[in-house]
Amino acid sequence: AQSVAQPEDQVNVAEGNPLTVKCTYSVSGNPYLFWYVQYPNRGLQFLLKYITGDNLVKGSYGFEAEFNKSQTSFHLKKPSALVSDSALYFCAVSQLTTDSWGKFQFGAGTQVVVTP
Amino acid sequence: ETGVTQTPRHLVMGMTNKKSLKCEQHLGHNAMYWYKQSAKKPLELMFVYSLEERVENNSVPSRFSPECPNSSHLFLHLHTLQPEDSALYLCASSQDSSGLGTYEQYFGPGTRLTVT
């Protein structure tokens, strides 16, 4: 069975400071990892993904994430947070199996609050 | 229209009503998904359609009935719902017609459903 965990319900950061949103996963094979962001009254928006290759993945709006196989983590980072980054962030994991359709699993979400 | 659209955006229905949610994608994708998003809970995958064929039914009660008449449209027919079915229902699409799990999903804004 696969699972994904976002250990923090909320992350508070001052504008201009680095932002980190944590994600850990558990899969039996090679994971495919994704980050999404959800603004109020909107659907989820894709930020970035790791499938294979370079462990550091760059995505939209200045976000990046690092795949760490030994720690089974895929933390989302931004060097300098903006007030407009305040939103709900979701980590998701999937993997290639004979029955992949139901295996795209989302974390519970982390609310990011960036204060001016 | 671009991306994924959903109508209506808000719906209030009684437990004995029948209603339908509509989703349309303008991205040329072959896979479409229904998710349920409840407060404080991870996104729940409900149904997956690939090339207009249902490939996943994630133990969803029969009071939810999906329909995919073509690759651009997806419906969720609702009848005899319960108050605990109140949630945000999200539609998504992706290029993943084979269940590889490597493709990101593109989400609509959702339908906020309230069952009274």
PDB file of C-alpha atoms in Angstrom:
ATOM      1  CA  ALA A   1       0.000   0.000   0.000  1.00  0.00           C
ATOM      2  CA  GLN A   2       1.143   3.524  -0.636  1.00  0.00           C
ATOM      3  CA  SER A   3       0.663   6.598   1.509  1.00  0.00           C
ATOM      4  CA  VAL A   4       1.668  10.230   1.686  1.00  0.00           C
ATOM      5  CA  ALA A   5       1.925  12.417   4.763  1.00  0.00           C
ATOM      6  CA  GLN A   6       2.113  16.154   5.269  1.00  0.00           C
ATOM      7  CA  PRO A   7       3.063  16.487   8.929  1.00  0.00           C
ATOM      8  CA  GLU A   8       2.150  20.160   9.319  1.00  0.00           C
ATOM      9  CA  ASP A   9      -1.438  21.404   9.149  1.00  0.00           C
ATOM     10  CA  GLN A  10      -0.199  24.975   8.819  1.00  0.00           C
ATOM     11  CA  VAL A  11       3.044  26.774   8.102  1.00  0.00           C
ATOM     12  CA  ASN A  12       3.472  30.427   8.995  1.00  0.00           C
ATOM     13  CA  VAL A  13       6.228  32.486   7.403  1.00  0.00           C
ATOM     14  CA  ALA A  14       7.017  36.158   7.005  1.00  0.00           C
ATOM     15  CA  GLU A  15       7.176  37.612   3.518  1.00  0.00           C
ATOM     16  CA  GLY A  16      10.682  37.415   2.121  1.00  0.00           C
ATOM     17  CA  ASN A  17      11.683  34.452   4.268  1.00  0.00           C
ATOM     18  CA  PRO A  18      12.271  30.934   2.958  1.00  0.00           C
ATOM     19  CA  LEU A  19       9.241  28.678   2.776  1.00  0.00           C
ATOM     20  CA  THR A  20       9.323  24.906   3.247  1.00  0.00           C
ATOM     21  CA  VAL A  21       6.331  22.572   3.120  1.00  0.00           C
ATOM     22  CA  LYS A  22       7.089  19.013   4.144  1.00  0.00           C
ATOM     23  CA  CYS A  23       5.970  15.777   2.511  1.00  0.00           C
ATOM     24  CA  THR A  24       6.928  12.172   3.167  1.00  0.00           C
ATOM     25  CA  TYR A  25       5.736   9.129   1.304  1.00  0.00           C
ATOM     26  CA  SER A  26       5.633   5.374   1.474  1.00  0.00           C
ATOM     27  CA  VAL A  27       5.461   3.180  -1.639  1.00  0.00           C
ATOM     28  CA  SER A  28       6.620  -0.309  -2.483  1.00  0.00           C
ATOM     29  CA  GLY A  29       8.331   0.662  -5.743  1.00  0.00           C
ATOM     30  CA  ASN A  30       9.532   3.837  -7.416  1.00  0.00           C
ATOM     31  CA  PRO A  31       7.365   6.827  -6.547  1.00  0.00           C
ATOM     32  CA  TYR A  32       6.036   9.534  -8.791  1.00  0.00           C
ATOM     33  CA  LEU A  33       5.627  12.678  -6.687  1.00  0.00           C
ATOM     34  CA  PHE A  34       3.615  15.828  -7.289  1.00  0.00           C
ATOM     35  CA  TRP A  35       2.870  19.162  -5.635  1.00  0.00           C
ATOM     36  CA  TYR A  36      -0.342  21.099  -6.137  1.00  0.00           C
ATOM     37  CA  VAL A  37      -1.626  24.396  -4.751  1.00  0.00           C
ATOM     38  CA  GLN A  38      -5.230  25.349  -4.066  1.00  0.00           C
ATOM     39  CA  TYR A  39      -6.381  28.938  -3.682  1.00  0.00           C
ATOM     40  CA  PRO A  40      -9.765  29.691  -2.037  1.00  0.00           C
ATOM     41  CA  ASN A  41     -12.768  28.684  -4.147  1.00  0.00           C
ATOM     42  CA  ARG A  42     -10.510  27.210  -6.804  1.00  0.00           C
ATOM     43  CA  GLY A  43      -9.451  23.769  -7.962  1.00  0.00           C
ATOM     44  CA  LEU A  44      -5.969  22.372  -7.471  1.00  0.00           C
ATOM     45  CA  GLN A  45      -3.200  23.796  -9.618  1.00  0.00           C
ATOM     46  CA  PHE A  46      -0.171  21.716 -10.628  1.00  0.00           C
ATOM     47  CA  LEU A  47       3.192  23.103  -9.422  1.00  0.00           C
ATOM     48  CA  LEU A  48       5.797  20.446 -10.185  1.00  0.00           C
ATOM     49  CA  LYS A  49       6.524  16.733 -10.308  1.00  0.00           C
ATOM     50  CA  TYR A  50       9.314  14.215  -9.901  1.00  0.00           C
ATOM     51  CA  ILE A  51       9.251  11.157 -12.120  1.00  0.00           C
ATOM     52  CA  THR A  52      12.909  10.267 -12.576  1.00  0.00           C
ATOM     53  CA  GLY A  53      16.290  11.939 -13.055  1.00  0.00           C
ATOM     54  CA  ASP A  54      17.577  14.996 -11.218  1.00  0.00           C
ATOM     55  CA  ASN A  55      16.476  14.997  -7.590  1.00  0.00           C
ATOM     56  CA  LEU A  56      15.931  18.773  -7.608  1.00  0.00           C
ATOM     57  CA  VAL A  57      12.814  19.707  -9.531  1.00  0.00           C
ATOM     58  CA  LYS A  58      11.898  23.273 -10.429  1.00  0.00           C
ATOM     59  CA  GLY A  59       8.302  24.288 -10.973  1.00  0.00           C
ATOM     60  CA  SER A  60       5.925  27.190 -11.342  1.00  0.00           C
ATOM     61  CA  TYR A  61       6.020  30.503  -9.410  1.00  0.00           C
ATOM     62  CA  GLY A  62       9.594  29.986  -8.168  1.00  0.00           C
ATOM     63  CA  PHE A  63       8.873  26.766  -6.288  1.00  0.00           C
ATOM     64  CA  GLU A  64      11.190  23.781  -6.230  1.00  0.00           C
ATOM     65  CA  ALA A  65      11.230  20.407  -4.499  1.00  0.00           C
ATOM     66  CA  GLU A  66      13.908  17.887  -3.694  1.00  0.00           C
ATOM     67  CA  PHE A  67      13.383  14.160  -3.947  1.00  0.00           C
ATOM     68  CA  ASN A  68      15.239  12.363  -1.154  1.00  0.00           C
ATOM     69  CA  LYS A  69      14.971   8.611  -1.536  1.00  0.00           C
ATOM     70  CA  SER A  70      16.749   7.695   1.697  1.00  0.00           C
ATOM     71  CA  GLN A  71      14.448   9.912   3.755  1.00  0.00           C
ATOM     72  CA  THR A  72      11.413   9.193   1.553  1.00  0.00           C
ATOM     73  CA  SER A  73      10.696  12.882   1.371  1.00  0.00           C
ATOM     74  CA  PHE A  74       9.709  15.432  -1.259  1.00  0.00           C
ATOM     75  CA  HIS A  75       9.686  18.812   0.480  1.00  0.00           C
ATOM     76  CA  LEU A  76       8.476  21.885  -1.374  1.00  0.00           C
ATOM     77  CA  LYS A  77      10.604  25.019  -1.082  1.00  0.00           C
ATOM     78  CA  LYS A  78      10.657  28.627  -2.120  1.00  0.00           C
ATOM     79  CA  PRO A  79      13.633  30.874  -1.295  1.00  0.00           C
ATOM     80  CA  SER A  80      11.569  34.013  -0.675  1.00  0.00           C
ATOM     81  CA  ALA A  81       7.868  33.756   0.131  1.00  0.00           C
ATOM     82  CA  LEU A  82       5.245  36.205  -1.100  1.00  0.00           C
ATOM     83  CA  VAL A  83       1.933  37.089   0.535  1.00  0.00           C
ATOM     84  CA  SER A  84       0.291  35.744  -2.620  1.00  0.00           C
ATOM     85  CA  ASP A  85       1.763  32.293  -1.838  1.00  0.00           C
ATOM     86  CA  SER A  86      -0.755  31.946   0.991  1.00  0.00           C
ATOM     87  CA  ALA A  87      -2.823  28.922  -0.020  1.00  0.00           C
ATOM     88  CA  LEU A  88      -3.385  25.229   0.635  1.00  0.00           C
ATOM     89  CA  TYR A  89      -0.628  22.953  -0.651  1.00  0.00           C
ATOM     90  CA  PHE A  90      -1.041  19.271  -1.471  1.00  0.00           C
ATOM     91  CA  CYS A  91       1.575  16.601  -1.986  1.00  0.00           C
ATOM     92  CA  ALA A  92       0.564  13.541  -4.032  1.00  0.00           C
ATOM     93  CA  VAL A  93       2.138  10.216  -4.875  1.00  0.00           C
ATOM     94  CA  SER A  94       1.506   7.568  -7.486  1.00  0.00           C
ATOM     95  CA  GLN A  95       3.415   4.612  -8.827  1.00  0.00           C
ATOM     96  CA  LEU A  96       3.394   2.274 -11.783  1.00  0.00           C
ATOM     97  CA  THR A  97       1.585  -0.937 -10.939  1.00  0.00           C
ATOM     98  CA  THR A  98      -0.720  -3.291 -12.749  1.00  0.00           C
ATOM     99  CA  ASP A  99      -3.571  -1.391 -11.185  1.00  0.00           C
ATOM    100  CA  SER A 100      -2.411   2.207 -11.278  1.00  0.00           C
ATOM    101  CA  TRP A 101      -5.658   4.020 -11.692  1.00  0.00           C
ATOM    102  CA  GLY A 102      -6.631   4.099  -8.074  1.00  0.00           C
ATOM    103  CA  LYS A 103      -3.153   4.764  -6.765  1.00  0.00           C
ATOM    104  CA  PHE A 104      -2.894   8.520  -7.178  1.00  0.00           C
ATOM    105  CA  GLN A 105      -3.032   9.548  -3.523  1.00  0.00           C
ATOM    106  CA  PHE A 106      -3.072  13.049  -2.045  1.00  0.00           C
ATOM    107  CA  GLY A 107      -1.883  14.237   1.354  1.00  0.00           C
ATOM    108  CA  ALA A 108      -4.221  16.041   3.709  1.00  0.00           C
ATOM    109  CA  GLY A 109      -2.829  19.429   2.745  1.00  0.00           C
ATOM    110  CA  THR A 110      -0.783  22.142   4.465  1.00  0.00           C
ATOM    111  CA  GLN A 111      -2.137  25.652   4.842  1.00  0.00           C
ATOM    112  CA  VAL A 112       0.572  28.229   4.164  1.00  0.00           C
ATOM    113  CA  VAL A 113       0.134  31.688   5.663  1.00  0.00           C
ATOM    114  CA  VAL A 114       2.579  34.367   4.565  1.00  0.00           C
ATOM    115  CA  THR A 115       2.407  37.568   6.603  1.00  0.00           C
ATOM    116  CA  PRO A 116       3.550  40.957   5.272  1.00  0.00           C
TER     117      PRO A 116
ATOM    118  CA  GLU B   1     -13.115  28.473 -22.508  1.00  0.00           C
ATOM    119  CA  THR B   2      -9.825  26.952 -21.487  1.00  0.00           C
ATOM    120  CA  GLY B   3      -8.790  24.270 -19.027  1.00  0.00           C
ATOM    121  CA  VAL B   4     -11.404  22.395 -17.042  1.00  0.00           C
ATOM    122  CA  THR B   5     -14.800  23.904 -16.318  1.00  0.00           C
ATOM    123  CA  GLN B   6     -17.468  22.720 -13.905  1.00  0.00           C
ATOM    124  CA  THR B   7     -21.124  23.641 -13.520  1.00  0.00           C
ATOM    125  CA  PRO B   8     -22.835  24.526 -11.348  1.00  0.00           C
ATOM    126  CA  ARG B   9     -20.336  26.122  -8.978  1.00  0.00           C
ATOM    127  CA  HIS B  10     -22.753  25.844  -6.062  1.00  0.00           C
ATOM    128  CA  LEU B  11     -25.637  23.432  -5.509  1.00  0.00           C
ATOM    129  CA  VAL B  12     -28.061  22.993  -2.625  1.00  0.00           C
ATOM    130  CA  MET B  13     -30.258  19.941  -2.788  1.00  0.00           C
ATOM    131  CA  GLY B  14     -32.617  18.025  -0.574  1.00  0.00           C
ATOM    132  CA  MET B  15     -32.080  14.388   0.238  1.00  0.00           C
ATOM    133  CA  THR B  16     -34.814  13.285  -2.174  1.00  0.00           C
ATOM    134  CA  ASN B  17     -33.679  15.417  -5.135  1.00  0.00           C
ATOM    135  CA  LYS B  18     -31.904  14.297  -8.282  1.00  0.00           C
ATOM    136  CA  LYS B  19     -29.265  16.564  -9.759  1.00  0.00           C
ATOM    137  CA  SER B  20     -26.237  16.335 -12.009  1.00  0.00           C
ATOM    138  CA  LEU B  21     -22.795  17.895 -11.955  1.00  0.00           C
ATOM    139  CA  LYS B  22     -21.132  18.668 -15.266  1.00  0.00           C
ATOM    140  CA  CYS B  23     -17.453  18.821 -16.155  1.00  0.00           C
ATOM    141  CA  GLU B  24     -15.883  19.782 -19.467  1.00  0.00           C
ATOM    142  CA  GLN B  25     -12.206  19.751 -20.389  1.00  0.00           C
ATOM    143  CA  HIS B  26     -10.743  21.725 -23.277  1.00  0.00           C
ATOM    144  CA  LEU B  27      -7.245  20.221 -23.081  1.00  0.00           C
ATOM    145  CA  GLY B  28      -7.561  17.244 -25.423  1.00  0.00           C
ATOM    146  CA  HIS B  29      -7.001  14.803 -22.556  1.00  0.00           C
ATOM    147  CA  ASN B  30      -8.180  11.203 -22.549  1.00  0.00           C
ATOM    148  CA  ALA B  31      -8.610  10.586 -18.822  1.00  0.00           C
ATOM    149  CA  MET B  32     -11.087  12.282 -16.492  1.00  0.00           C
ATOM    150  CA  TYR B  33     -11.572  12.006 -12.750  1.00  0.00           C
ATOM    151  CA  TRP B  34     -14.071  12.816 -10.026  1.00  0.00           C
ATOM    152  CA  TYR B  35     -12.789  13.667  -6.545  1.00  0.00           C
ATOM    153  CA  LYS B  36     -14.547  14.516  -3.299  1.00  0.00           C
ATOM    154  CA  GLN B  37     -12.929  17.136  -1.064  1.00  0.00           C
ATOM    155  CA  SER B  38     -14.230  17.365   2.496  1.00  0.00           C
ATOM    156  CA  ALA B  39     -12.928  19.635   5.215  1.00  0.00           C
ATOM    157  CA  LYS B  40      -9.955  18.250   7.149  1.00  0.00           C
ATOM    158  CA  LYS B  41      -9.763  15.122   4.937  1.00  0.00           C
ATOM    159  CA  PRO B  42      -7.520  14.172   2.023  1.00  0.00           C
ATOM    160  CA  LEU B  43      -8.932  14.264  -1.469  1.00  0.00           C
ATOM    161  CA  GLU B  44     -10.882  11.109  -2.177  1.00  0.00           C
ATOM    162  CA  LEU B  45     -10.708   9.680  -5.670  1.00  0.00           C
ATOM    163  CA  MET B  46     -14.210   8.572  -6.702  1.00  0.00           C
ATOM    164  CA  PHE B  47     -14.137   7.586 -10.364  1.00  0.00           C
ATOM    165  CA  VAL B  48     -11.716   7.478 -13.267  1.00  0.00           C
ATOM    166  CA  TYR B  49     -12.593   7.335 -16.943  1.00  0.00           C
ATOM    167  CA  SER B  50     -10.023   6.596 -19.626  1.00  0.00           C
ATOM    168  CA  LEU B  51     -11.007   6.859 -23.282  1.00  0.00           C
ATOM    169  CA  GLU B  52     -14.615   7.096 -22.128  1.00  0.00           C
ATOM    170  CA  GLU B  53     -14.442   3.791 -20.251  1.00  0.00           C
ATOM    171  CA  ARG B  54     -14.731   3.642 -16.471  1.00  0.00           C
ATOM    172  CA  VAL B  55     -11.482   2.197 -15.141  1.00  0.00           C
ATOM    173  CA  GLU B  56     -11.829   2.927 -11.453  1.00  0.00           C
ATOM    174  CA  ASN B  57     -14.727   2.983  -9.022  1.00  0.00           C
ATOM    175  CA  ASN B  58     -13.276   3.615  -5.611  1.00  0.00           C
ATOM    176  CA  SER B  59     -16.014   1.972  -3.518  1.00  0.00           C
ATOM    177  CA  VAL B  60     -18.373   4.868  -4.088  1.00  0.00           C
ATOM    178  CA  PRO B  61     -22.030   4.459  -2.995  1.00  0.00           C
ATOM    179  CA  SER B  62     -24.507   3.864  -5.790  1.00  0.00           C
ATOM    180  CA  ARG B  63     -26.246   7.165  -5.080  1.00  0.00           C
ATOM    181  CA  PHE B  64     -23.366   8.653  -7.113  1.00  0.00           C
ATOM    182  CA  SER B  65     -23.533   7.660 -10.765  1.00  0.00           C
ATOM    183  CA  PRO B  66     -20.905   8.875 -13.262  1.00  0.00           C
ATOM    184  CA  GLU B  67     -21.318   9.231 -16.995  1.00  0.00           C
ATOM    185  CA  CYS B  68     -18.727   9.982 -19.668  1.00  0.00           C
ATOM    186  CA  PRO B  69     -20.428  10.455 -23.059  1.00  0.00           C
ATOM    187  CA  ASN B  70     -17.192  11.532 -24.779  1.00  0.00           C
ATOM    188  CA  SER B  71     -13.616  12.365 -23.883  1.00  0.00           C
ATOM    189  CA  SER B  72     -14.412  16.022 -23.183  1.00  0.00           C
ATOM    190  CA  HIS B  73     -17.400  15.658 -20.900  1.00  0.00           C
ATOM    191  CA  LEU B  74     -17.972  14.009 -17.551  1.00  0.00           C
ATOM    192  CA  PHE B  75     -21.110  14.004 -15.444  1.00  0.00           C
ATOM    193  CA  LEU B  76     -21.866  12.982 -11.884  1.00  0.00           C
ATOM    194  CA  HIS B  77     -25.517  12.135 -11.346  1.00  0.00           C
ATOM    195  CA  LEU B  78     -26.714  12.485  -7.770  1.00  0.00           C
ATOM    196  CA  HIS B  79     -29.783  10.986  -6.133  1.00  0.00           C
ATOM    197  CA  THR B  80     -30.976  10.306  -2.612  1.00  0.00           C
ATOM    198  CA  LEU B  81     -27.913  11.921  -1.084  1.00  0.00           C
ATOM    199  CA  GLN B  82     -27.101  12.151   2.607  1.00  0.00           C
ATOM    200  CA  PRO B  83     -25.982  15.243   4.542  1.00  0.00           C
ATOM    201  CA  GLU B  84     -22.484  13.727   4.869  1.00  0.00           C
ATOM    202  CA  ASP B  85     -22.193  13.936   1.080  1.00  0.00           C
ATOM    203  CA  SER B  86     -21.906  17.708   1.389  1.00  0.00           C
ATOM    204  CA  ALA B  87     -18.456  18.577   0.038  1.00  0.00           C
ATOM    205  CA  LEU B  88     -16.543  20.164  -2.817  1.00  0.00           C
ATOM    206  CA  TYR B  89     -16.633  17.889  -5.868  1.00  0.00           C
ATOM    207  CA  LEU B  90     -13.662  18.332  -8.145  1.00  0.00           C
ATOM    208  CA  CYS B  91     -13.276  17.175 -11.694  1.00  0.00           C
ATOM    209  CA  ALA B  92      -9.844  16.688 -13.243  1.00  0.00           C
ATOM    210  CA  SER B  93      -8.347  15.522 -16.504  1.00  0.00           C
ATOM    211  CA  SER B  94      -4.944  14.268 -17.632  1.00  0.00           C
ATOM    212  CA  GLN B  95      -3.093  12.781 -20.581  1.00  0.00           C
ATOM    213  CA  ASP B  96      -2.732   9.523 -18.679  1.00  0.00           C
ATOM    214  CA  SER B  97      -4.883   7.206 -20.782  1.00  0.00           C
ATOM    215  CA  SER B  98      -2.975   4.113 -19.644  1.00  0.00           C
ATOM    216  CA  GLY B  99      -2.852   4.539 -15.889  1.00  0.00           C
ATOM    217  CA  LEU B 100       0.886   5.162 -15.838  1.00  0.00           C
ATOM    218  CA  GLY B 101       0.584   7.617 -12.971  1.00  0.00           C
ATOM    219  CA  THR B 102       3.260   9.939 -14.376  1.00  0.00           C
ATOM    220  CA  TYR B 103       1.038  12.686 -15.716  1.00  0.00           C
ATOM    221  CA  GLU B 104      -0.194  15.639 -13.722  1.00  0.00           C
ATOM    222  CA  GLN B 105      -3.889  16.307 -13.448  1.00  0.00           C
ATOM    223  CA  TYR B 106      -5.649  19.546 -14.299  1.00  0.00           C
ATOM    224  CA  PHE B 107      -8.518  20.448 -12.023  1.00  0.00           C
ATOM    225  CA  GLY B 108     -11.719  22.392 -12.431  1.00  0.00           C
ATOM    226  CA  PRO B 109     -12.860  24.924  -9.811  1.00  0.00           C
ATOM    227  CA  GLY B 110     -15.248  22.440  -8.226  1.00  0.00           C
ATOM    228  CA  THR B 111     -18.924  22.303  -7.337  1.00  0.00           C
ATOM    229  CA  ARG B 112     -19.741  23.146  -3.716  1.00  0.00           C
ATOM    230  CA  LEU B 113     -22.565  20.738  -2.846  1.00  0.00           C
ATOM    231  CA  THR B 114     -24.755  21.142   0.224  1.00  0.00           C
ATOM    232  CA  VAL B 115     -27.275  18.421   1.054  1.00  0.00           C
ATOM    233  CA  THR B 116     -30.063  19.534   3.366  1.00  0.00           C
TER     234      THR B 116
END
